[in-house]
PDB file of C-alpha atoms in Angstrom:
ATOM      1  CA  MET A   1      67.135 131.660-132.040  1.00  0.00           C
ATOM      2  CA  GLY A   2      67.316 131.480-128.250  1.00  0.00           C
ATOM      3  CA  ALA A   3      67.689 134.550-126.117  1.00  0.00           C
ATOM      4  CA  ARG A   4      71.221 135.488-125.070  1.00  0.00           C
ATOM      5  CA  HIS A   5      72.104 136.077-121.452  1.00  0.00           C
ATOM      6  CA  ASP A   6      75.651 137.361-121.766  1.00  0.00           C
ATOM      7  CA  ASP A   7      76.893 139.374-118.783  1.00  0.00           C
ATOM      8  CA  HIS A   8      78.998 142.262-120.054  1.00  0.00           C
ATOM      9  CA  HIS A   9      79.625 143.720-116.578  1.00  0.00           C
ATOM     10  CA  ARG A  10      82.662 142.798-114.537  1.00  0.00           C
ATOM     11  CA  ALA A  11      82.203 141.699-110.951  1.00  0.00           C
ATOM     12  CA  PRO A  12      83.550 144.532-108.767  1.00  0.00           C
ATOM     13  CA  ASP A  13      86.322 143.934-106.269  1.00  0.00           C
ATOM     14  CA  GLY A  14      84.806 142.468-103.130  1.00  0.00           C
ATOM     15  CA  HIS A  15      87.394 143.507-100.583  1.00  0.00           C
ATOM     16  CA  GLY A  16      86.033 145.646 -97.776  1.00  0.00           C
ATOM     17  CA  ARG A  17      82.425 145.666 -98.969  1.00  0.00           C
ATOM     18  CA  ALA A  18      79.197 143.835 -98.243  1.00  0.00           C
ATOM     19  CA  LEU A  19      78.000 140.698 -99.992  1.00  0.00           C
ATOM     20  CA  ARG A  20      75.384 141.680-102.586  1.00  0.00           C
ATOM     21  CA  LEU A  21      72.543 139.178-102.834  1.00  0.00           C
ATOM     22  CA  GLY A  22      70.067 139.223-105.728  1.00  0.00           C
ATOM     23  CA  VAL A  23      66.559 137.824-105.191  1.00  0.00           C
ATOM     24  CA  GLY A  24      64.591 137.172-108.385  1.00  0.00           C
ATOM     25  CA  GLY A  25      61.616 135.178-109.587  1.00  0.00           C
ATOM     26  CA  PRO A  26      58.184 135.429-111.192  1.00  0.00           C
ATOM     27  CA  VAL A  27      55.456 137.827-110.075  1.00  0.00           C
ATOM     28  CA  GLY A  28      53.745 136.559-106.920  1.00  0.00           C
ATOM     29  CA  SER A  29      56.306 133.909-106.039  1.00  0.00           C
ATOM     30  CA  GLY A  30      57.018 135.510-102.660  1.00  0.00           C
ATOM     31  CA  LYS A  31      60.216 137.471-103.275  1.00  0.00           C
ATOM     32  CA  THR A  32      59.239 140.425-101.089  1.00  0.00           C
ATOM     33  CA  ALA A  33      57.969 138.119 -98.352  1.00  0.00           C
ATOM     34  CA  LEU A  34      61.306 136.304 -98.443  1.00  0.00           C
ATOM     35  CA  VAL A  35      63.247 139.569 -98.271  1.00  0.00           C
ATOM     36  CA  ALA A  36      61.107 140.607 -95.295  1.00  0.00           C
ATOM     37  CA  ALA A  37      61.798 137.271 -93.617  1.00  0.00           C
ATOM     38  CA  LEU A  38      65.554 137.614 -94.173  1.00  0.00           C
ATOM     39  CA  CYS A  39      65.510 141.129 -92.728  1.00  0.00           C
ATOM     40  CA  ARG A  40      63.468 139.938 -89.760  1.00  0.00           C
ATOM     41  CA  THR A  41      65.819 137.026 -89.036  1.00  0.00           C
ATOM     42  CA  LEU A  42      69.218 138.447 -89.975  1.00  0.00           C
ATOM     43  CA  GLY A  43      68.700 142.120 -89.117  1.00  0.00           C
ATOM     44  CA  PRO A  44      69.394 141.629 -85.399  1.00  0.00           C
ATOM     45  CA  VAL A  45      72.738 139.916 -86.065  1.00  0.00           C
ATOM     46  CA  MET A  46      74.161 141.741 -89.089  1.00  0.00           C
ATOM     47  CA  SER A  47      74.081 145.138 -90.777  1.00  0.00           C
ATOM     48  CA  LEU A  48      71.718 145.105 -93.774  1.00  0.00           C
ATOM     49  CA  GLY A  49      70.526 147.250 -96.639  1.00  0.00           C
ATOM     50  CA  VAL A  50      67.782 146.509 -99.202  1.00  0.00           C
ATOM     51  CA  VAL A  51      67.147 147.733-102.746  1.00  0.00           C
ATOM     52  CA  THR A  52      63.808 146.887-104.359  1.00  0.00           C
ATOM     53  CA  ASN A  53      62.868 147.075-108.037  1.00  0.00           C
ATOM     54  CA  ASP A  54      59.417 147.859-109.458  1.00  0.00           C
ATOM     55  CA  ILE A  55      58.653 149.118-112.940  1.00  0.00           C
ATOM     56  CA  TYR A  56      56.583 152.209-112.102  1.00  0.00           C
ATOM     57  CA  THR A  57      56.006 152.120-108.336  1.00  0.00           C
ATOM     58  CA  THR A  58      57.800 151.782-104.997  1.00  0.00           C
ATOM     59  CA  GLU A  59      55.304 149.191-103.799  1.00  0.00           C
ATOM     60  CA  ASP A  60      57.751 146.543-102.577  1.00  0.00           C
ATOM     61  CA  ALA A  61      59.874 149.047-100.670  1.00  0.00           C
ATOM     62  CA  ASP A  62      56.729 150.542 -99.139  1.00  0.00           C
ATOM     63  CA  PHE A  63      55.605 147.071 -98.031  1.00  0.00           C
ATOM     64  CA  LEU A  64      58.934 146.394 -96.328  1.00  0.00           C
ATOM     65  CA  ARG A  65      58.903 149.767 -94.580  1.00  0.00           C
ATOM     66  CA  ARG A  66      55.338 149.247 -93.321  1.00  0.00           C
ATOM     67  CA  ALA A  67      56.261 145.776 -92.105  1.00  0.00           C
ATOM     68  CA  GLY A  68      58.933 147.301 -89.888  1.00  0.00           C
ATOM     69  CA  VAL A  69      61.500 144.613 -90.666  1.00  0.00           C
ATOM     70  CA  LEU A  70      64.335 147.118 -91.071  1.00  0.00           C
ATOM     71  CA  ASP A  71      65.078 150.796 -90.470  1.00  0.00           C
ATOM     72  CA  PRO A  72      63.123 152.462 -93.322  1.00  0.00           C
ATOM     73  CA  GLU A  73      66.188 154.513 -94.270  1.00  0.00           C
ATOM     74  CA  ARG A  74      67.983 151.273 -95.126  1.00  0.00           C
ATOM     75  CA  ILE A  75      65.410 150.391 -97.821  1.00  0.00           C
ATOM     76  CA  LEU A  76      65.742 152.106-101.198  1.00  0.00           C
ATOM     77  CA  ALA A  77      63.440 151.733-104.205  1.00  0.00           C
ATOM     78  CA  VAL A  78      64.408 151.723-107.874  1.00  0.00           C
ATOM     79  CA  GLU A  79      61.679 152.425-110.433  1.00  0.00           C
ATOM     80  CA  THR A  80      63.106 150.640-113.450  1.00  0.00           C
ATOM     81  CA  GLY A  81      60.704 151.938-116.114  1.00  0.00           C
ATOM     82  CA  CYS A  82      61.582 148.852-118.153  1.00  0.00           C
ATOM     83  CA  CYS A  83      61.520 145.058-118.063  1.00  0.00           C
ATOM     84  CA  PRO A  84      62.853 143.911-114.686  1.00  0.00           C
ATOM     85  CA  HIS A  85      65.662 141.810-116.148  1.00  0.00           C
ATOM     86  CA  THR A  86      67.058 144.838-117.971  1.00  0.00           C
ATOM     87  CA  ALA A  87      67.706 146.665-114.685  1.00  0.00           C
ATOM     88  CA  ILE A  88      69.358 143.701-112.970  1.00  0.00           C
ATOM     89  CA  ARG A  89      71.372 142.303-115.869  1.00  0.00           C
ATOM     90  CA  ASP A  90      71.860 144.771-118.714  1.00  0.00           C
ATOM     91  CA  ASP A  91      71.648 148.373-117.493  1.00  0.00           C
ATOM     92  CA  ILE A  92      72.472 147.989-113.814  1.00  0.00           C
ATOM     93  CA  ALA A  93      73.500 151.598-113.130  1.00  0.00           C
ATOM     94  CA  ALA A  94      70.427 152.610-111.098  1.00  0.00           C
ATOM     95  CA  ASN A  95      70.730 149.553-108.881  1.00  0.00           C
ATOM     96  CA  LEU A  96      74.457 150.022-108.395  1.00  0.00           C
ATOM     97  CA  ASP A  97      73.851 153.654-107.431  1.00  0.00           C
ATOM     98  CA  ALA A  98      71.294 152.551-104.820  1.00  0.00           C
ATOM     99  CA  VAL A  99      73.613 149.865-103.427  1.00  0.00           C
ATOM    100  CA  GLU A 100      76.508 152.304-103.190  1.00  0.00           C
ATOM    101  CA  THR A 101      74.266 154.917-101.546  1.00  0.00           C
ATOM    102  CA  LEU A 102      73.378 152.444 -98.804  1.00  0.00           C
ATOM    103  CA  GLU A 103      77.018 151.499 -98.320  1.00  0.00           C
ATOM    104  CA  ASP A 104      78.043 155.170 -98.112  1.00  0.00           C
ATOM    105  CA  ARG A 105      75.294 156.023 -95.603  1.00  0.00           C
ATOM    106  CA  PHE A 106      75.385 152.979 -93.359  1.00  0.00           C
ATOM    107  CA  GLY A 107      78.601 151.123 -94.111  1.00  0.00           C
ATOM    108  CA  PRO A 108      80.325 149.012 -93.379  1.00  0.00           C
ATOM    109  CA  LEU A 109      77.422 146.688 -94.183  1.00  0.00           C
ATOM    110  CA  ASP A 110      77.431 142.899 -94.042  1.00  0.00           C
ATOM    111  CA  LEU A 111      74.746 142.291 -96.663  1.00  0.00           C
ATOM    112  CA  VAL A 112      72.842 144.227 -99.318  1.00  0.00           C
ATOM    113  CA  ILE A 113      69.774 142.487-100.755  1.00  0.00           C
ATOM    114  CA  VAL A 114      68.640 143.539-104.232  1.00  0.00           C
ATOM    115  CA  GLU A 115      65.130 142.352-105.056  1.00  0.00           C
ATOM    116  CA  SER A 116      64.219 142.199-108.734  1.00  0.00           C
ATOM    117  CA  GLY A 117      60.818 143.064-110.058  1.00  0.00           C
ATOM    118  CA  GLY A 118      58.732 140.027-110.969  1.00  0.00           C
ATOM    119  CA  ASP A 119      60.088 138.393-114.126  1.00  0.00           C
ATOM    120  CA  ASN A 120      60.182 135.106-116.016  1.00  0.00           C
ATOM    121  CA  LEU A 121      62.364 132.013-115.767  1.00  0.00           C
ATOM    122  CA  THR A 122      65.162 133.640-117.766  1.00  0.00           C
ATOM    123  CA  ALA A 123      65.811 136.437-115.255  1.00  0.00           C
ATOM    124  CA  THR A 124      69.351 136.483-113.896  1.00  0.00           C
ATOM    125  CA  PHE A 125      71.442 139.129-112.163  1.00  0.00           C
ATOM    126  CA  SER A 126      74.642 140.492-113.611  1.00  0.00           C
ATOM    127  CA  ARG A 127      77.649 139.539-111.520  1.00  0.00           C
ATOM    128  CA  GLY A 128      78.461 143.219-111.718  1.00  0.00           C
ATOM    129  CA  LEU A 129      75.476 143.747-109.400  1.00  0.00           C
ATOM    130  CA  ALA A 130      74.974 140.569-107.356  1.00  0.00           C
ATOM    131  CA  ASP A 131      77.623 138.272-105.913  1.00  0.00           C
ATOM    132  CA  ARG A 132      75.082 135.564-105.087  1.00  0.00           C
ATOM    133  CA  GLN A 133      71.621 134.939-106.505  1.00  0.00           C
ATOM    134  CA  ILE A 134      68.425 133.369-105.144  1.00  0.00           C
ATOM    135  CA  PHE A 135      65.621 132.477-107.523  1.00  0.00           C
ATOM    136  CA  VAL A 136      62.146 132.046-106.011  1.00  0.00           C
ATOM    137  CA  LEU A 137      59.392 129.854-107.467  1.00  0.00           C
ATOM    138  CA  ASP A 138      56.103 128.941-105.854  1.00  0.00           C
ATOM    139  CA  VAL A 139      53.991 125.816-106.145  1.00  0.00           C
ATOM    140  CA  SER A 140      50.885 127.543-107.494  1.00  0.00           C
ATOM    141  CA  GLY A 141      52.257 127.372-111.034  1.00  0.00           C
ATOM    142  CA  GLY A 142      52.222 123.585-110.807  1.00  0.00           C
ATOM    143  CA  ASP A 143      54.890 120.978-110.265  1.00  0.00           C
ATOM    144  CA  LYS A 144      56.067 121.164-113.885  1.00  0.00           C
ATOM    145  CA  VAL A 145      57.777 124.557-113.477  1.00  0.00           C
ATOM    146  CA  PRO A 146      61.232 123.415-112.250  1.00  0.00           C
ATOM    147  CA  ARG A 147      61.731 121.070-115.181  1.00  0.00           C
ATOM    148  CA  LYS A 148      61.077 123.910-117.613  1.00  0.00           C
ATOM    149  CA  GLY A 149      64.475 125.213-116.536  1.00  0.00           C
ATOM    150  CA  GLY A 150      65.585 128.616-117.730  1.00  0.00           C
ATOM    151  CA  PRO A 151      68.696 130.449-116.509  1.00  0.00           C
ATOM    152  CA  GLY A 152      66.985 131.759-113.385  1.00  0.00           C
ATOM    153  CA  VAL A 153      66.104 128.249-112.249  1.00  0.00           C
ATOM    154  CA  THR A 154      69.219 126.452-113.384  1.00  0.00           C
ATOM    155  CA  THR A 155      72.029 128.877-112.557  1.00  0.00           C
ATOM    156  CA  ALA A 156      70.938 130.680-109.371  1.00  0.00           C
ATOM    157  CA  ASP A 157      73.128 129.894-106.383  1.00  0.00           C
ATOM    158  CA  LEU A 158      69.993 128.871-104.468  1.00  0.00           C
ATOM    159  CA  LEU A 159      66.548 127.887-105.750  1.00  0.00           C
ATOM    160  CA  VAL A 160      63.734 128.490-103.262  1.00  0.00           C
ATOM    161  CA  ILE A 161      60.381 126.795-103.863  1.00  0.00           C
ATOM    162  CA  ASN A 162      57.874 128.736-101.789  1.00  0.00           C
ATOM    163  CA  LYS A 163      54.249 128.342-100.682  1.00  0.00           C
ATOM    164  CA  THR A 164      54.510 124.622 -99.981  1.00  0.00           C
ATOM    165  CA  ASP A 165      51.362 124.982 -97.869  1.00  0.00           C
ATOM    166  CA  LEU A 166      49.399 125.374-101.132  1.00  0.00           C
ATOM    167  CA  ALA A 167      50.659 122.174-102.745  1.00  0.00           C
ATOM    168  CA  THR A 168      47.634 120.017-101.975  1.00  0.00           C
ATOM    169  CA  MET A 169      45.241 122.790-103.008  1.00  0.00           C
ATOM    170  CA  VAL A 170      46.749 123.143-106.472  1.00  0.00           C
ATOM    171  CA  GLY A 171      47.622 119.483-106.993  1.00  0.00           C
ATOM    172  CA  ALA A 172      51.383 120.036-106.983  1.00  0.00           C
ATOM    173  CA  ASP A 173      53.632 117.111-106.061  1.00  0.00           C
ATOM    174  CA  LEU A 174      56.565 118.420-104.031  1.00  0.00           C
ATOM    175  CA  GLY A 175      58.472 115.204-104.649  1.00  0.00           C
ATOM    176  CA  VAL A 176      58.243 115.778-108.397  1.00  0.00           C
ATOM    177  CA  MET A 177      59.395 119.368-107.984  1.00  0.00           C
ATOM    178  CA  ASP A 178      62.342 118.242-105.863  1.00  0.00           C
ATOM    179  CA  ARG A 179      63.358 115.565-108.377  1.00  0.00           C
ATOM    180  CA  ASP A 180      63.053 117.836-111.398  1.00  0.00           C
ATOM    181  CA  ALA A 181      64.839 120.743-109.729  1.00  0.00           C
ATOM    182  CA  ALA A 182      67.753 118.463-108.872  1.00  0.00           C
ATOM    183  CA  ALA A 183      67.830 117.187-112.456  1.00  0.00           C
ATOM    184  CA  VAL A 184      68.218 120.671-113.972  1.00  0.00           C
ATOM    185  CA  ARG A 185      70.415 122.158-111.207  1.00  0.00           C
ATOM    186  CA  GLY A 186      72.909 119.416-110.514  1.00  0.00           C
ATOM    187  CA  GLU A 187      74.674 120.081-107.205  1.00  0.00           C
ATOM    188  CA  ARG A 188      73.217 123.562-106.683  1.00  0.00           C
ATOM    189  CA  PRO A 189      70.969 123.647-103.587  1.00  0.00           C
ATOM    190  CA  VAL A 190      67.159 123.738-103.506  1.00  0.00           C
ATOM    191  CA  LEU A 191      65.129 124.687-100.433  1.00  0.00           C
ATOM    192  CA  PHE A 192      61.381 124.291 -99.909  1.00  0.00           C
ATOM    193  CA  THR A 193      59.585 126.736 -97.649  1.00  0.00           C
ATOM    194  CA  SER A 194      56.277 128.287 -96.685  1.00  0.00           C
ATOM    195  CA  ILE A 195      56.917 131.800 -95.486  1.00  0.00           C
ATOM    196  CA  ARG A 196      53.327 132.067 -94.309  1.00  0.00           C
ATOM    197  CA  GLU A 197      53.899 129.110 -91.973  1.00  0.00           C
ATOM    198  CA  GLN A 198      57.579 129.853 -91.264  1.00  0.00           C
ATOM    199  CA  PRO A 199      57.924 133.658 -91.220  1.00  0.00           C
ATOM    200  CA  SER A 200      61.583 133.431 -90.218  1.00  0.00           C
ATOM    201  CA  ALA A 201      62.475 131.466 -93.401  1.00  0.00           C
ATOM    202  CA  GLY A 202      65.055 129.787 -91.178  1.00  0.00           C
ATOM    203  CA  ALA A 203      66.626 127.456 -93.738  1.00  0.00           C
ATOM    204  CA  VAL A 204      67.067 130.213 -96.304  1.00  0.00           C
ATOM    205  CA  ALA A 205      68.365 132.634 -93.679  1.00  0.00           C
ATOM    206  CA  SER A 206      70.908 130.034 -92.576  1.00  0.00           C
ATOM    207  CA  TRP A 207      72.112 129.619 -96.167  1.00  0.00           C
ATOM    208  CA  VAL A 208      72.432 133.388 -96.573  1.00  0.00           C
ATOM    209  CA  SER A 209      74.267 133.701 -93.266  1.00  0.00           C
ATOM    210  CA  ASP A 210      76.770 131.070 -94.412  1.00  0.00           C
ATOM    211  CA  GLN A 211      77.323 133.018 -97.639  1.00  0.00           C
ATOM    212  CA  VAL A 212      77.938 136.244 -95.717  1.00  0.00           C
ATOM    213  CA  THR A 213      80.415 134.527 -93.400  1.00  0.00           C
ATOM    214  CA  ALA A 214      82.322 132.951 -96.292  1.00  0.00           C
ATOM    215  CA  TRP A 215      82.336 136.281 -98.169  1.00  0.00           C
ATOM    216  CA  SER A 216      83.654 138.252 -95.204  1.00  0.00           C
ATOM    217  CA  HIS A 217      86.449 135.734 -94.626  1.00  0.00           C
ATOM    218  CA  ALA A 218      87.441 135.745 -98.295  1.00  0.00           C
ATOM    219  CA  HIS A 219      87.248 139.523 -98.788  1.00  0.00           C
ATOM    220  CA  ALA A 220      88.341 141.046 -95.518  1.00  0.00           C
ATOM    221  CA  THR A 221      90.370 144.216 -95.956  1.00  0.00           C
ATOM    222  CA  PRO A 222      94.012 143.384 -95.162  1.00  0.00           C
ATOM    223  CA  ALA A 223      95.331 144.948 -91.957  1.00  0.00           C
ATOM    224  CA  SER A 224      97.613 147.914 -92.594  1.00  0.00           C
TER     225      SER A 224
END
């Protein structure tokens, strides 16, 4: 029997709060590098907060703080102590607490990024935690990965295929990855990037910026 991915959490009311963006994907795909790039590019033009997830460490948060991409106080770490997907989909309390702490301390925020710990192709965020979701793959796993599907690949609002600079080294055909990703995702967007070569992650940052703008217009607090 296949695994179930039911979301038993309700999406919270969005009026007057930041867009919450989940970033998930397998170990080593470049999630933290992407979060750093988004902070580097969007930090000067919007108010951000970041929550990272690791099972037993604060490694990803520590990396972001050392990189200096955001005020260190705006980066909180959650040690999940369990499988990463549990903390972003099933028992989201610790992540919600961290998100709400950032909003209380620094609000009003424009965007809160929640980075999952490294997980498999089934990892998805509860809509009770994330309003939009990015799933990150990289080419080192081979060009067959997108066609394997899985909820993370097929249902994320944006699929990012990272480390395109390694494609020739690992024998991955980017055209095949593009075709197969489109086949399993339909109209949902796919972006290819190499954060090592493009540290601003401009195309992804532009997509995120558009999401923040649309969110703020749709959920602005009515004037009294």
